Tab-separated table of C-alpha atoms and ligand atoms in Angstrom:
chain	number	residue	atom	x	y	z
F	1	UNK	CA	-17.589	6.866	-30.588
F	2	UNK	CA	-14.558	8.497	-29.125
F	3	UNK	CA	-11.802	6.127	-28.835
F	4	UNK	CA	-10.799	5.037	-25.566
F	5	UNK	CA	-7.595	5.567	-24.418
F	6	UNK	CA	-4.895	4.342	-21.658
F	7	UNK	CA	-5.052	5.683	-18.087
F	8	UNK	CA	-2.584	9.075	-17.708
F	9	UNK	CA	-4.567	9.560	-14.180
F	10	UNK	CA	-4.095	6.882	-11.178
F	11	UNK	CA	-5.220	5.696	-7.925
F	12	UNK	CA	-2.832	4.357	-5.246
F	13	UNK	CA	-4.171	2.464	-2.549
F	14	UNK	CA	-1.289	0.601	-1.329
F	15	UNK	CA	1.742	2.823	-1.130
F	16	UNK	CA	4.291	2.313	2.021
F	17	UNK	CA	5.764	5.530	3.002
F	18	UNK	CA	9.195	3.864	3.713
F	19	UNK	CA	9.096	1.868	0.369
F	20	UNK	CA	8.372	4.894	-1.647
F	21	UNK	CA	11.842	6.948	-0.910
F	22	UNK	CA	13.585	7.202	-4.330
F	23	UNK	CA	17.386	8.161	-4.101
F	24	UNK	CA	16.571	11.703	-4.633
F	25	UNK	CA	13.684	11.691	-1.458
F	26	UNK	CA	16.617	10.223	0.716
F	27	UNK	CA	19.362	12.618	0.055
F	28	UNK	CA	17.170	15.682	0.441
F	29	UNK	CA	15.991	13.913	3.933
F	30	UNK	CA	19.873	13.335	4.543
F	31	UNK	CA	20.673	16.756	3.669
F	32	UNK	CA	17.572	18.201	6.052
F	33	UNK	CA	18.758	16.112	9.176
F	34	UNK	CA	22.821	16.149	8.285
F	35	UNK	CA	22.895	12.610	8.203
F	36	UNK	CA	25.610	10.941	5.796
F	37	UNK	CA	24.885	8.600	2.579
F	38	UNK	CA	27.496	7.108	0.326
F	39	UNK	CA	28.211	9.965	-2.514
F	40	UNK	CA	27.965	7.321	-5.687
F	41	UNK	CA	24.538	7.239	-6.384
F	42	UNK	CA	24.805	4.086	-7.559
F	43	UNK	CA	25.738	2.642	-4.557
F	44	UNK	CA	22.603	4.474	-2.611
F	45	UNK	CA	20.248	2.910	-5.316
F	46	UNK	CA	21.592	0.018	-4.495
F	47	UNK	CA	20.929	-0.239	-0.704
F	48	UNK	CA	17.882	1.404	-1.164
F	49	UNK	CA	16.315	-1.258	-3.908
F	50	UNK	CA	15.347	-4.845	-3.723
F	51	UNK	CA	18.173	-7.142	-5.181
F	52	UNK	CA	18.126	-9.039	-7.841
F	53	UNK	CA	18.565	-12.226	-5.913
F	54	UNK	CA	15.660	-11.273	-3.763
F	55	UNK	CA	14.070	-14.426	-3.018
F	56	UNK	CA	10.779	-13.876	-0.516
F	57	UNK	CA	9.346	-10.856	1.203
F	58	UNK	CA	11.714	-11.632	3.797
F	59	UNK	CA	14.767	-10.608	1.834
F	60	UNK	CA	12.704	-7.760	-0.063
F	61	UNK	CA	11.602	-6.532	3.632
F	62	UNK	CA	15.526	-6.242	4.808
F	63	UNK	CA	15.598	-2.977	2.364
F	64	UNK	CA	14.264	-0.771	4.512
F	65	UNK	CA	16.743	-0.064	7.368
F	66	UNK	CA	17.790	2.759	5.424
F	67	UNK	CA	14.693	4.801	3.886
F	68	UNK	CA	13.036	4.003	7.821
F	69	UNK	CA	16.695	5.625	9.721
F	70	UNK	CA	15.827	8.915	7.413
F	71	UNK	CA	12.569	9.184	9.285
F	72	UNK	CA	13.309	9.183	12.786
F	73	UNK	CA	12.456	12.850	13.565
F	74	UNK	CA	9.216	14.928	13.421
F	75	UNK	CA	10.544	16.803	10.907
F	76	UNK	CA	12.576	14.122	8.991
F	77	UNK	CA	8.856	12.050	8.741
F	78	UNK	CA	6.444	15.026	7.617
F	79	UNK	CA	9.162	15.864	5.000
F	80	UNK	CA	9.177	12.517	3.853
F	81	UNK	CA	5.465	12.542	3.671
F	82	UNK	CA	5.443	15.632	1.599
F	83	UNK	CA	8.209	14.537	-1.099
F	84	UNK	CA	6.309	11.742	-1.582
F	85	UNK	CA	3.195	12.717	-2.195
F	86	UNK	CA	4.799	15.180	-4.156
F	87	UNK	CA	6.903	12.640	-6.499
F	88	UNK	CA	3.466	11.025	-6.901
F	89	UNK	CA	1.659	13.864	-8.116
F	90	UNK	CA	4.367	14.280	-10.523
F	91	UNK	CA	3.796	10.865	-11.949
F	92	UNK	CA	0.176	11.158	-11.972
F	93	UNK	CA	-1.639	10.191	-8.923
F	94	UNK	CA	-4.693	12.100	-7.973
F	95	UNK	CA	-5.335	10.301	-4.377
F	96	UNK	CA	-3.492	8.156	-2.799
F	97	UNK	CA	-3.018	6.195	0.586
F	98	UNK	CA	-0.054	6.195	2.282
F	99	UNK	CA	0.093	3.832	4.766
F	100	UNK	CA	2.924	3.763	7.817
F	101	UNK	CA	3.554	2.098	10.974
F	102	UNK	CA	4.182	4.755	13.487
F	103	UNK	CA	5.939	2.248	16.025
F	104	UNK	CA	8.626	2.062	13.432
F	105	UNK	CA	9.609	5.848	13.532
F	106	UNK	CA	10.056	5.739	17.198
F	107	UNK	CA	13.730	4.741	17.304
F	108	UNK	CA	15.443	8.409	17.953
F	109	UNK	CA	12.363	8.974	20.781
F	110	UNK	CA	9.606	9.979	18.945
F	111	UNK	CA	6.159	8.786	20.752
F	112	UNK	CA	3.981	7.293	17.829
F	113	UNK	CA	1.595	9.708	18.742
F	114	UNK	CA	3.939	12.388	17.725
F	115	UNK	CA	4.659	10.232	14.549
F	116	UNK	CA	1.074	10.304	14.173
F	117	UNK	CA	1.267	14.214	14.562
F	118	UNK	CA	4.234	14.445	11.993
F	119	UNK	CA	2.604	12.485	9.120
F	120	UNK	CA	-0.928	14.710	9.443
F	121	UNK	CA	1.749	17.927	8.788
F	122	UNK	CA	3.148	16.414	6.433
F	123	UNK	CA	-0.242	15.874	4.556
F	124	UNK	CA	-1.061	19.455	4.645
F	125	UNK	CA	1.980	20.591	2.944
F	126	UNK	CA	1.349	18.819	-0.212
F	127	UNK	CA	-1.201	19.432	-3.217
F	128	UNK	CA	-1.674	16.008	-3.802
F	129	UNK	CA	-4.982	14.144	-2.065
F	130	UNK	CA	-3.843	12.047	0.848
F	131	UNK	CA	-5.305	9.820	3.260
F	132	UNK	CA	-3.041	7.543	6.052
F	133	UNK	CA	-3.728	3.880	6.811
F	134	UNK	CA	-1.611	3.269	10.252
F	135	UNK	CA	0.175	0.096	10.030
F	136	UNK	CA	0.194	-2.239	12.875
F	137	UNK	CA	3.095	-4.772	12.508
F	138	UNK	CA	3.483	-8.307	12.606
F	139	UNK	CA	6.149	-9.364	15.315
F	140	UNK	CA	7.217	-10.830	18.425
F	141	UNK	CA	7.067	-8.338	21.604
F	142	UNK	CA	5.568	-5.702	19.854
F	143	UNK	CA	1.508	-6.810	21.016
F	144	UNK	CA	1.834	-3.011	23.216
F	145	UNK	CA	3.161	-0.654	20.346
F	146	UNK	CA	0.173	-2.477	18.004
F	147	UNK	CA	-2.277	-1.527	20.866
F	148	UNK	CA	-1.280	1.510	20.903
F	149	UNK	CA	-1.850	2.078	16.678
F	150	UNK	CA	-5.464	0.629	17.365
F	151	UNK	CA	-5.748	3.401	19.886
F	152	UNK	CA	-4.102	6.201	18.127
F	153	UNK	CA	-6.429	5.068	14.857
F	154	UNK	CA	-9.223	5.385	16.920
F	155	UNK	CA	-8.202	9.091	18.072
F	156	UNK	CA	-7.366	10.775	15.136
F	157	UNK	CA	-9.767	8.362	12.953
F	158	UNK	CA	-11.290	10.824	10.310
F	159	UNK	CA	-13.710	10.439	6.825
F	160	UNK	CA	-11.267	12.228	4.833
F	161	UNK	CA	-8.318	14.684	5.470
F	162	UNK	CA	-6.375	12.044	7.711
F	163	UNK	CA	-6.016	8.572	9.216
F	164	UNK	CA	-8.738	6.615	7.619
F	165	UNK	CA	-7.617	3.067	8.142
F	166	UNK	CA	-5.628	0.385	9.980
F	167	UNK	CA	-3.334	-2.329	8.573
F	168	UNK	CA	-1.166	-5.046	9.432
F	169	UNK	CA	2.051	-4.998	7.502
F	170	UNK	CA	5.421	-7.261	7.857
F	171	UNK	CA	6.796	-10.762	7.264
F	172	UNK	CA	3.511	-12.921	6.969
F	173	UNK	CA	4.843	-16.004	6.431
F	174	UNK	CA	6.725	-16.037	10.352
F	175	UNK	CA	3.924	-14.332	12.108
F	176	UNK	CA	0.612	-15.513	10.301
F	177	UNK	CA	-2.852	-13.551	10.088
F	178	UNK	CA	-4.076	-15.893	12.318
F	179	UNK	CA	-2.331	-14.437	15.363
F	180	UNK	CA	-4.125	-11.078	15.209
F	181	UNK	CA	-7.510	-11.680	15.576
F	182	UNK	CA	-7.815	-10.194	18.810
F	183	UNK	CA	-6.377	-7.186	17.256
F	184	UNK	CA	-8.951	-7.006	14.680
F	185	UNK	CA	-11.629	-7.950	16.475
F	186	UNK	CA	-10.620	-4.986	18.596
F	187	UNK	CA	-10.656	-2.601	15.406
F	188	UNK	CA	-14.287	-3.826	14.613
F	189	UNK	CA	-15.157	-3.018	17.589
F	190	UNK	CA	-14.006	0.817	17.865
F	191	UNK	CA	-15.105	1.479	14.357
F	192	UNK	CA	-12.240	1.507	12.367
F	193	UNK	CA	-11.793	0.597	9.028
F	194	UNK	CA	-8.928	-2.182	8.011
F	195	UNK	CA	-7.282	-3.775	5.296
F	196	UNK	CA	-5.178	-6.746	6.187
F	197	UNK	CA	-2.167	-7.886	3.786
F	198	UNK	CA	-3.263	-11.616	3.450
F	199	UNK	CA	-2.253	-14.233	0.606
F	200	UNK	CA	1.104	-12.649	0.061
F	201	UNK	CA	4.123	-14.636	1.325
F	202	UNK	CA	1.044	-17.091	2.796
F	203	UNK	CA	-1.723	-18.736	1.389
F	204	UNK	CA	-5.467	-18.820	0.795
F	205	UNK	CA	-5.990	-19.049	4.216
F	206	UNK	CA	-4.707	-15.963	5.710
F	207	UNK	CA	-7.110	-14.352	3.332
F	208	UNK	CA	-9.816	-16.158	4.473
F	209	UNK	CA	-8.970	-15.286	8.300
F	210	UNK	CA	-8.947	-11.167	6.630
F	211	UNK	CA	-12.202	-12.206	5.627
F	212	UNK	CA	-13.575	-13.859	8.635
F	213	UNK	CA	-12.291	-10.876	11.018
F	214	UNK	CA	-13.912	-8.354	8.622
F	215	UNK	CA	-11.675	-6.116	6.610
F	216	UNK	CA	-12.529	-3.977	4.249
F	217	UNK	CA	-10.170	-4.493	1.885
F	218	UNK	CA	-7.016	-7.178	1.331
F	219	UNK	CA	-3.866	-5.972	0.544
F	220	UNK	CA	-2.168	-7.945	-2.200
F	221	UNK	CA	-4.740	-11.463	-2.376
F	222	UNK	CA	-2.597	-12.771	-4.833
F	223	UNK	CA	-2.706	-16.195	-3.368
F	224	UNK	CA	-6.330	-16.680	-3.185
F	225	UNK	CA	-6.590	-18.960	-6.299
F	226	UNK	CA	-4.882	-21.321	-4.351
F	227	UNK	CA	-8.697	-22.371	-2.456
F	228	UNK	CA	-11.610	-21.704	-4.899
F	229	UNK	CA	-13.894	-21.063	-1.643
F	230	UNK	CA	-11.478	-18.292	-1.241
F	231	UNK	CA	-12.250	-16.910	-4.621
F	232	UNK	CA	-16.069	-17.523	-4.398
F	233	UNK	CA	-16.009	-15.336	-0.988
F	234	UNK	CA	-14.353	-12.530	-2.582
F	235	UNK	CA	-16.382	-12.423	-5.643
F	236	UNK	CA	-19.309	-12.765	-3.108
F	237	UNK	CA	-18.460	-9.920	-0.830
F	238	UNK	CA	-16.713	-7.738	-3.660
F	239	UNK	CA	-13.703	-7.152	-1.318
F	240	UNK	CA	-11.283	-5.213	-3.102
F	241	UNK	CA	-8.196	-6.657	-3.979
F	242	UNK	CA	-4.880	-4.120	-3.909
F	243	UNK	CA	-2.537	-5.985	-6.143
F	244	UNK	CA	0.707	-5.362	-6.457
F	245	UNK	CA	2.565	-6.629	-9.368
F	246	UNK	CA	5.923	-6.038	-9.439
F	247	UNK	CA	6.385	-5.988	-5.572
F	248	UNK	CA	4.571	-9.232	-6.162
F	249	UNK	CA	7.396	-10.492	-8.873
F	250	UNK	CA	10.065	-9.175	-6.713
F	251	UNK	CA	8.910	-11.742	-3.430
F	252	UNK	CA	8.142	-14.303	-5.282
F	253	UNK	CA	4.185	-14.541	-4.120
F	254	UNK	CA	4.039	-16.193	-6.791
F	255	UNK	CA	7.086	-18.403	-8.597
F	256	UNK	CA	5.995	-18.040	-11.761
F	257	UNK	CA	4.988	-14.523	-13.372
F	258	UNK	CA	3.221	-15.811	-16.599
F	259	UNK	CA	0.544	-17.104	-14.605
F	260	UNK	CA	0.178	-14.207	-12.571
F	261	UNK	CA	-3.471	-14.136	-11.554
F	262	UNK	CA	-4.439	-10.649	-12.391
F	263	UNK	CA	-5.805	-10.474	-15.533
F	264	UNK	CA	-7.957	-13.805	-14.340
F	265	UNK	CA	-9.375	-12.545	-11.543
F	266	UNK	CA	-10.029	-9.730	-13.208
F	267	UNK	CA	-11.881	-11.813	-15.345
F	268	UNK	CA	-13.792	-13.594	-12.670
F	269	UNK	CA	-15.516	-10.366	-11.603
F	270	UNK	CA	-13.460	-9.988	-8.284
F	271	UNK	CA	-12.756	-6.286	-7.586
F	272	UNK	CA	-9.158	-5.789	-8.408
F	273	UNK	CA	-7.344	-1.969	-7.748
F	274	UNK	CA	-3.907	-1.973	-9.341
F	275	UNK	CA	-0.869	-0.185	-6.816
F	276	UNK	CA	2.732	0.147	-6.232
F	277	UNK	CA	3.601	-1.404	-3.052
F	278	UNK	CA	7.177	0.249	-2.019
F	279	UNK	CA	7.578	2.195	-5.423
F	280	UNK	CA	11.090	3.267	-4.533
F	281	UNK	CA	12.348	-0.329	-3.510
F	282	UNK	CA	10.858	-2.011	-6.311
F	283	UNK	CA	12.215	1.082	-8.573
F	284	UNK	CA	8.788	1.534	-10.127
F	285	UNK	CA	5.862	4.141	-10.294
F	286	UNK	CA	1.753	3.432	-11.135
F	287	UNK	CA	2.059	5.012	-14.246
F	288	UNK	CA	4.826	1.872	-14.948
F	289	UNK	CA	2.717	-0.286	-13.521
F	290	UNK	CA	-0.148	-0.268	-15.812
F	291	UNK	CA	2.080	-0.333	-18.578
F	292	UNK	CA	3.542	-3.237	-17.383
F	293	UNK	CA	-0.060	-5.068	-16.829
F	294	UNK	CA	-0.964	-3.497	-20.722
F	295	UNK	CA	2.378	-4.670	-22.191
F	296	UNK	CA	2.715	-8.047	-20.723
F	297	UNK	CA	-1.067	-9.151	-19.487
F	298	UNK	CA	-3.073	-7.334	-22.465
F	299	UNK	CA	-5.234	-4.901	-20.119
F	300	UNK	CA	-6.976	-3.078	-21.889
F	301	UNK	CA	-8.296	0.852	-22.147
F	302	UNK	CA	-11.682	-0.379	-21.221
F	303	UNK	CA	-10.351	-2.424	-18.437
F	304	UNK	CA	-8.022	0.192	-17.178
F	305	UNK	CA	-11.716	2.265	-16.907
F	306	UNK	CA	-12.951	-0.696	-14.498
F	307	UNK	CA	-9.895	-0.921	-12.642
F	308	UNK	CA	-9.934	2.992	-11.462
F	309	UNK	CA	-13.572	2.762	-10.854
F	310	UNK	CA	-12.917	0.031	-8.778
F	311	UNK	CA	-10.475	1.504	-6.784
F	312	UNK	CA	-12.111	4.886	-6.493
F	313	UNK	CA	-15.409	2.369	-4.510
F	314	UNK	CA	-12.381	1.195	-2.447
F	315	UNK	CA	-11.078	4.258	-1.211
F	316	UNK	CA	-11.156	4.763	2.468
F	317	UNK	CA	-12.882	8.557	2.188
F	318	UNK	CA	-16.120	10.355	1.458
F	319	UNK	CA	-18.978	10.009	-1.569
F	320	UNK	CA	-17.549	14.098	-1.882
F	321	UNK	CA	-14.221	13.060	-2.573
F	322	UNK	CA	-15.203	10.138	-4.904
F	323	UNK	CA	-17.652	11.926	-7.180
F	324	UNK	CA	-14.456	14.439	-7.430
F	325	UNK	CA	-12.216	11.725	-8.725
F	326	UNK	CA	-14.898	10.045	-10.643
F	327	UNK	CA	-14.814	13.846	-12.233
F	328	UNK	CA	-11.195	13.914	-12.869
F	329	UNK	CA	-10.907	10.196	-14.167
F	330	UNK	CA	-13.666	10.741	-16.888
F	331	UNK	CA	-15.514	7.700	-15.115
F	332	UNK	CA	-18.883	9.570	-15.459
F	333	UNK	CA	-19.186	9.954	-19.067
Q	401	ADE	N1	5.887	-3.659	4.139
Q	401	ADE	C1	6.273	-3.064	3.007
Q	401	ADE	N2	5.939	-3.783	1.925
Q	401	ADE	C2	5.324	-4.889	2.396
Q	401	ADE	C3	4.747	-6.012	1.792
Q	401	ADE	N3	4.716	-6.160	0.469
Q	401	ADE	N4	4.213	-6.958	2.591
Q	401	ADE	C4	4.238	-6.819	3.928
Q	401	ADE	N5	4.756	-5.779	4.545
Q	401	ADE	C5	5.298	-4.816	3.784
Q	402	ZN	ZN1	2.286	-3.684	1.242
């Protein structure tokens, strides 16, 4: 039997745009737009990556100021979009999802529509397979600009090629799941797909509430061991899970990283995908990432196989476009 070997070929289905700009992505949007950095690069990697005193996603979510006031133009955001996907390909992602809140790149006077507009060119300019999950955003004041995501979802809401997806992204702990159920219910409503990130920097519950309002998939889940009815629904359902490990180390989802669920619910039979989060923050890639679950968690070739299939099921696109990275990954043989 031919031996089996590590993964070389990845998946990302939870990939922020404004979390993945390295140093390099930055200064070539700088240079583009004519806006000024500090010239030591090690003071740029500093402001653009998570402390080491970071001590909740609220601290870790302070870090993008800078990557988001690189991506306040049309052409400063489809740029963006295209290095990237690019830096991705180069690292060895075959699909990915980049997900975005449009109301976020609206500070300079772009309409989210047009951020909407910006993010499709930016798709097409790349080689690498790309789908967009808007981002609503959890907040005070900001119920209009989250309408307006739902709507712009729903208008440019595609099967492959595009937007695919909604989300809600931001500081969970101050503005809990439970305040968007309208939202969502809205989304189910018109159709359109949604992952929720739920069980993050809050509990069990908020993943239960993702559950109740019907997404597709929960970003992160990490905290679902902490109600066993929780677990027992996902297993049920098969929801996929997009965890996150270091961005989950870095916020402290959970205090203590040598009980870090993954490898047990893994074991449980829940459908774990394994992703970046905000690769450039963190300073990480998905290629590191699996060597960090091999290195330190013992995952295995063979589980590395079910992880990709897993996350290939989870995809927001086509049966085409899955049987084509079911090809690529060698999950057919
Ligand atoms: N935005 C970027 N990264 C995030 C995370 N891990 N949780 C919530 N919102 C985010
Ligand atoms: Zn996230």
């Amino acid at each position: 039997m031919e031996e089996q070997k590590f993964a070389t070929k990845y998946i990302d289905l939870h990939l922020h745009l404004d979390g993945a700009v390295t140093t390099e992505i930055a200064r070539e949007l700088a240079r583009l737009q004519g806006i000024s950095l500090p010239e030591d690069d090690k003071e740029l990697l500093k402001r653009l990556t998570v402390p080491d005193d970071c001590e909740s996603l609220n601290d870790f979510l302070e870090c993008f100021a800078l990557p988001l006031s690189l991506m306040q133009t049309k052409e400063g955001l489809s740029e963006a979009v295209r290095l990237v996907a690019d830096a991705c390909k180069a690292q060895g992602v075959i699909y990915a999802e980049l997900r975005y809140a449009p109301q976020l790149h609206c500070d300079q006077g772009m309409t989210q529509e047009e951020a909407v507009q910006a993010a499709l060119d930016g798709i097409s300019k790349t080689d690498l397979k790309v789908n967009l999950i808007l981002c609503c955003m959890r907040g005070e004041g900001n119920e209009d600009a989250n309408e307006e995501t739902l709507r712009l979802a729903k208008k440019y809401l595609v099967e492959d090629g595009g937007v695919v997806a909604i989300d809600i992204a931001g500081a969970e702990a101050l503005f809990p799941t439970a305040n968007y159920r309208e939202l969502f219910a809205k989304a189910k409503e018109l159709g359109i797909p949604f992952t929720i990130h739920a069980g993050e920097a809050d509990g069990a519950k908020s993943v239960k509430l993702a559950l109740e309002y019907g997404a597709r998939r929960i970003g992160h889940g990490v905290r679902s061991f902490e109600d066993p009815e929780v677990i027992q629904l996902l297993k049920e359902k098969q929801i996929p899970m997009e965890m996150c490990p270091t961005s989950n180390r870095q916020t402290h989802a959970v205090e203590d990283m040598s009980a870090y669920p993954f490898m047990e619910y893994f074991r449980q039979g829940l459908k774990v995908t394994l992703n970046t989060d905000d690769p450039g923050i963190e300073g990480t890639t998905l290629a590191r990432e699996f060597r960090y679950m091999e290195q330190t968690f013992g995952l295995t070739p063979a589980g590395e196989r079910v992880l990709l299939e897993n996350s290939v099921e989870a995809a927001f696109t086509t049966e085409k476009v899955k049987e084509w990275l079911r090809s690529e990954l060698g999950l057919n043989k």
